[in-house]
Coordinates of C-alpha atoms in Angstrom, one line a residue:
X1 CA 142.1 -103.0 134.0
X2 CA 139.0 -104.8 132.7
X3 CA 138.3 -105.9 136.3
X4 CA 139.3 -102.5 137.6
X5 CA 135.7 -101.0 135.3
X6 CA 133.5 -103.5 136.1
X7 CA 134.2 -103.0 140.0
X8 CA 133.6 -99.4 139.7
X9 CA 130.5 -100.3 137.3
X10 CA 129.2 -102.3 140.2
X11 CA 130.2 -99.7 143.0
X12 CA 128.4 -97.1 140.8
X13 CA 125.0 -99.5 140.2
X14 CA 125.1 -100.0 143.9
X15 CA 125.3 -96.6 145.0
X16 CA 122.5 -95.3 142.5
X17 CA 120.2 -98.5 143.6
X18 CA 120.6 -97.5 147.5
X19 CA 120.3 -93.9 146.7
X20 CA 116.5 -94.4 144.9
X21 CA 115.6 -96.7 147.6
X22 CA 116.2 -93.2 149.6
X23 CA 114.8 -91.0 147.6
X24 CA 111.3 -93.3 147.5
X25 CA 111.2 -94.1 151.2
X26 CA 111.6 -90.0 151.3
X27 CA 109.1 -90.0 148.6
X28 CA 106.7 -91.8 150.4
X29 CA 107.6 -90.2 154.1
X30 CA 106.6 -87.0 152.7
X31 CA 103.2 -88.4 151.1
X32 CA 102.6 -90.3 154.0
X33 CA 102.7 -87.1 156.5
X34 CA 101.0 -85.0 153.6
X35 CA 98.4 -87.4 154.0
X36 CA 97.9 -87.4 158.0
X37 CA 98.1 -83.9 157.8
X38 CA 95.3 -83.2 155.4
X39 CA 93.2 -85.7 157.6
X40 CA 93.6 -83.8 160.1
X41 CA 92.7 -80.4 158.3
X42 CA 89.6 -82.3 157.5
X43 CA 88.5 -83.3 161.2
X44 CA 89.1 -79.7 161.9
X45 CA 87.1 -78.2 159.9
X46 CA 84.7 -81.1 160.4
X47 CA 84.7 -80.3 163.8
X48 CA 84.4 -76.4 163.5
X49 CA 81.5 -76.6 161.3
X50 CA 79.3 -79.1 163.5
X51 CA 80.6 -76.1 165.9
X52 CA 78.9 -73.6 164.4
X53 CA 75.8 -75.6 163.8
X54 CA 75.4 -75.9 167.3
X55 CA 75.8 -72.5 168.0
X56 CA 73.1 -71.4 165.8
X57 CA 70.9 -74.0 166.9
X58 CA 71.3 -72.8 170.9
X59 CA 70.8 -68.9 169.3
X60 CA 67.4 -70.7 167.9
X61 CA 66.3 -72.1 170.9
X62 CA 67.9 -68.4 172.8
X63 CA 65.4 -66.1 170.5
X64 CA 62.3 -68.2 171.4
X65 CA 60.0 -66.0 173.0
X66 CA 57.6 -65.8 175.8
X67 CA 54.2 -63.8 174.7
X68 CA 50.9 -62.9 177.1
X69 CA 49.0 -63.1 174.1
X70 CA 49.3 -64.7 170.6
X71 CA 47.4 -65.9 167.4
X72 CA 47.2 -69.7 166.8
X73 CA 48.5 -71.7 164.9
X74 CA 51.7 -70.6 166.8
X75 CA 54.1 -68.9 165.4
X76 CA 57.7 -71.3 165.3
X77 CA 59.6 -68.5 167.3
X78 CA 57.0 -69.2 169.9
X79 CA 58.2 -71.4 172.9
X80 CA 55.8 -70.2 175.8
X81 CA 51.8 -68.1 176.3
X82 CA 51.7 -66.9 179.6
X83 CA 48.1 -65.7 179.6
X84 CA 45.8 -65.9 175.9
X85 CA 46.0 -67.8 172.9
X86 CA 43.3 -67.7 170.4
X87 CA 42.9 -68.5 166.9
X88 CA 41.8 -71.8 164.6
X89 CA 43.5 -73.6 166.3
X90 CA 47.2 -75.3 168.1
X91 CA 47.8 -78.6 165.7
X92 CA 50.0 -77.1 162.4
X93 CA 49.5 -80.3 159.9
X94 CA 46.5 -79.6 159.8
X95 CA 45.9 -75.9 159.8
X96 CA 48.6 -75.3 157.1
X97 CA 51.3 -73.8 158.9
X98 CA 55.2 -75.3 158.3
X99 CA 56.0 -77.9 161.1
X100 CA 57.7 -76.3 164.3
X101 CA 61.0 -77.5 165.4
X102 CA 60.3 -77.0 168.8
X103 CA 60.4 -79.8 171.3
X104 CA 57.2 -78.7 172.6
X105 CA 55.0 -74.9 172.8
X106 CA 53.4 -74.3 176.1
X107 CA 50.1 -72.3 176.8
X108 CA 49.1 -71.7 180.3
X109 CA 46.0 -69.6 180.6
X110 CA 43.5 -69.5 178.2
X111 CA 43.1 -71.1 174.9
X112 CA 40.1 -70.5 172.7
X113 CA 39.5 -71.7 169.1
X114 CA 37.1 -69.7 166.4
X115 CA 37.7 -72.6 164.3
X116 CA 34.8 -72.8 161.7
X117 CA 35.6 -76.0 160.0
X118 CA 35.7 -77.9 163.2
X119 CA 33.0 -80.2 162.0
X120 CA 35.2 -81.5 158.8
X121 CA 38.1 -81.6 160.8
X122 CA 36.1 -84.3 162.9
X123 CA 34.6 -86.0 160.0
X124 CA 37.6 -86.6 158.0
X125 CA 40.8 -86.5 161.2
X126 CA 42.0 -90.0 161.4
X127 CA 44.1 -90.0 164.5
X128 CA 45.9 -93.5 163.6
X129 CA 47.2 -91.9 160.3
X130 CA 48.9 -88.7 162.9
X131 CA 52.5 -89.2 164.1
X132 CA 51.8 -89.9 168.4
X133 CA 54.1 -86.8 169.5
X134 CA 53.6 -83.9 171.7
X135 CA 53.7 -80.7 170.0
X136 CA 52.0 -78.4 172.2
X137 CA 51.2 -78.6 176.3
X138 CA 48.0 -76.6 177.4
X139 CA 48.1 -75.3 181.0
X140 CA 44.5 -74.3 181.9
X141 CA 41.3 -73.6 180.3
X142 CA 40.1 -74.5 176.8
X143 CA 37.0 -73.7 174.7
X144 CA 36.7 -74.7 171.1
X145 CA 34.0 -75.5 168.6
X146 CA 36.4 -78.0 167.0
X147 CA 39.4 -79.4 168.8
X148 CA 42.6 -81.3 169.5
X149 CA 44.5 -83.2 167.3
X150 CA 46.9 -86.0 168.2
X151 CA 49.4 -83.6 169.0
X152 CA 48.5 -81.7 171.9
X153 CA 48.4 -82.5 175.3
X154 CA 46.0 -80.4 178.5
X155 CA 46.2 -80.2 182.0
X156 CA 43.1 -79.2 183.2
X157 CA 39.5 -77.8 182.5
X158 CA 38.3 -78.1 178.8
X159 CA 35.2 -77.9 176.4
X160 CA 35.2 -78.9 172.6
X161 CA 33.2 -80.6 170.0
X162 CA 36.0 -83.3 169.4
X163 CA 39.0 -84.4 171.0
X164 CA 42.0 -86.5 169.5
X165 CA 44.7 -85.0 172.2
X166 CA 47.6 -87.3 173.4
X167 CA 47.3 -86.8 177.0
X168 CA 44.7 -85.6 178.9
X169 CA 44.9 -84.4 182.3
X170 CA 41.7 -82.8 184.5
X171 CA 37.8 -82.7 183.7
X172 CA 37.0 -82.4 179.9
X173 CA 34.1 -82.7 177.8
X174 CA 33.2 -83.4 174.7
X175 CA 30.1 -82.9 172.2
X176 CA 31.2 -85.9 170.1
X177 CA 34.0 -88.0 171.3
X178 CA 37.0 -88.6 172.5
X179 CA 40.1 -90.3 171.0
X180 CA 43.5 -90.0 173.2
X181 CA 46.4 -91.4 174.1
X182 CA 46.3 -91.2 177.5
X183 CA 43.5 -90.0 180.1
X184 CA 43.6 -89.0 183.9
X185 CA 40.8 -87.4 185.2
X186 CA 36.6 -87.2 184.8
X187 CA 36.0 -87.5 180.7
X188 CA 32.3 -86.8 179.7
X189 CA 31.1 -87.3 176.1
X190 CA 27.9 -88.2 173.8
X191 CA 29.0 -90.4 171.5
X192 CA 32.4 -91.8 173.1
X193 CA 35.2 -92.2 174.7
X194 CA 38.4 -94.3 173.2
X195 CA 41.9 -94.1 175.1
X196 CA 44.6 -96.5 175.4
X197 CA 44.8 -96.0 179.1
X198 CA 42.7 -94.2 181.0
X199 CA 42.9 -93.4 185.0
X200 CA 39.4 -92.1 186.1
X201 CA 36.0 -91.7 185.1
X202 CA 35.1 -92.2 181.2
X203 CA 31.1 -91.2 180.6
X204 CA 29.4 -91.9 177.8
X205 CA 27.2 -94.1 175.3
X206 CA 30.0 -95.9 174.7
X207 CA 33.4 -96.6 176.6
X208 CA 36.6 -98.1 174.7
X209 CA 39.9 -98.5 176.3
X210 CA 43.0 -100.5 176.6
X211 CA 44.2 -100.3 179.8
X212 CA 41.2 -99.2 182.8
X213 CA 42.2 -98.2 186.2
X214 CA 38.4 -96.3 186.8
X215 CA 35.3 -96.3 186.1
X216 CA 33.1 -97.0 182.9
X217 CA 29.2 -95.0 182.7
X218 CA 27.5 -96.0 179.6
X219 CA 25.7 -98.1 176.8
X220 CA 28.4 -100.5 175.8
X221 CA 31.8 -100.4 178.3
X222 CA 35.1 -102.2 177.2
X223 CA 38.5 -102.5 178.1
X224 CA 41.3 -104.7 177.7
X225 CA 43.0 -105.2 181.4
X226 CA 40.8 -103.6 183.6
X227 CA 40.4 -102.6 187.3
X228 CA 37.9 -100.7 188.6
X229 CA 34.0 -101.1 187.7
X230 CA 31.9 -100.8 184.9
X231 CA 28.0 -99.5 184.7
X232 CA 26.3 -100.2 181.6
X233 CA 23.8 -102.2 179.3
X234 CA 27.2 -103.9 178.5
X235 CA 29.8 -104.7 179.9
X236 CA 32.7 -106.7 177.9
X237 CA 36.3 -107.4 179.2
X238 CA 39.5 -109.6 178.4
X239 CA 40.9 -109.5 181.8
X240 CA 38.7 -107.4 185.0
X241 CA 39.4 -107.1 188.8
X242 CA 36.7 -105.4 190.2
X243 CA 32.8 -104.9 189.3
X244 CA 30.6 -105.2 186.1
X245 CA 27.0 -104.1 187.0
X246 CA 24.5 -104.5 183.9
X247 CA 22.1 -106.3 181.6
X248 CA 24.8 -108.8 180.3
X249 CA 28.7 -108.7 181.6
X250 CA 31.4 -110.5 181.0
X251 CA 35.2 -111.2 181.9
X252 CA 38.0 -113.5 181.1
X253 CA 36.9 -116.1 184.0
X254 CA 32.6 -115.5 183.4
X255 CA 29.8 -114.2 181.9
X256 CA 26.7 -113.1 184.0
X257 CA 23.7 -110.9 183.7
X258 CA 23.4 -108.5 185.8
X259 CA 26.7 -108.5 188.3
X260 CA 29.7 -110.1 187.5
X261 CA 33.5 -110.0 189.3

């Protein structure tokens, strides 16, 4: 008999052991697929709400408009100026407007500038210190008493006291100087001309650039890697294939007055 209880003590222990081993593997089953199932409630709404942020962004960029005439700075909902734009001016840091999330504003026409503090602007602008993205693209024909900052880019005819655009394409000209990025064209100044690269004509009392695949006019005439010729009381570069023509010239093989190559 005493045998008889403790066999069904152990059949009982047994069957009670297995049975919570059950009841936690369902336990943890359950947990587990509660689990994978809140995950992916979370990557759905993840998913719908980057969803929705797209969608606003493409009604943003849907609502920009197209105007024949507007005021600069340019208003953000701005994206294209099919004919007049006039005002203080196209850069925003600097005229204290917010910063436009648009790629990049296009005027083709006419721009023109009634900016009165152009002369500080040129003073005190240091281009180095100005983030080297286009902002704005002008198609066409500007006239300014101050100018462009680092921002803004021109294809074709324009006339200012300064320039500090980032590429220049045409026949500009400048009462002070320029500073760009990038030049292609016939560049006319008093004081100077300063590019990185510049494919053309640069004239002026003096001529800096990094990269020349032109000419240099003027008082003092350097480049980096140059090709092209250079006219000038001097003419200075670390690398030239072509002409130096002036009272003292050098390359990176020579120096010679008068005419060096």
């Amino acid at each position: 008999m005493i045998f008889a209880i403790f066999t069904n003590v152990e059949i009982y222990f047994n069957f009670f052991s297995h049975s919570g081993k059950v009841v936690l593997w369902v336990a943890l089953s359950y947990n587990l697929k509660l689990a994978i199932m809140k995950t992916k409630l979370f990557l759905i709404i993840a998913a719908c709400f980057n969803s929705f942020l797209f969608c606003q962004d493409s009604l943003k960029v849907n609502h920009q408009e197209v105007r024949w005439v507007a005021i600069t700075p340019l208003n953000n909902k701005i994206s294209k100026v099919n004919g007049l734009a006039f005002g203080l001016g196209l850069d925003s840091k600097y005229l204290f407007k917010e910063e436009t999330a648009l790629n990049l504003q296009k005027v083709n026409g006419l721009n023109l500038e009634i900016n009165p503090l152009g002369i500080l602007f040129w003073l005190f602008y240091d281009p180095a210190k100005t983030a080297n993205v286009e902002t704005v693209q002008v198609n066409g024909l500007n006239i300014s008493p101050a100018g462009y900052f680092r921002g803004i880019s021109h294809n074709g005819f324009s006339i200012s006291l300064y320039n500090y655009g980032h590429t220049m394409n045409g026949v500009m000209g400048s009462l002070a100087n320029f500073d760009i990025e990038k030049g292609n064209g016939v560049f006319v100044s008093i004081l100077g001309v300063s590019s990185k690269e510049m494919k053309g004509v640069s004239f002026s009392a003096f001529n800096n650039t990094e990269i020349l695949r032109g000419v240099q006019i003027g008082i003092v005439n350097e480049n980096i890697d140059g090709k092209g010729l250079q006219v000038g009381l001097v003419n200075k570069s670390n690398k030239m294939k072509g002409l130096q023509i002036g009272f003292w010239n050098k390359n990176g093989k020579r120096t010679l007055p008068l005419i060096n190559f």
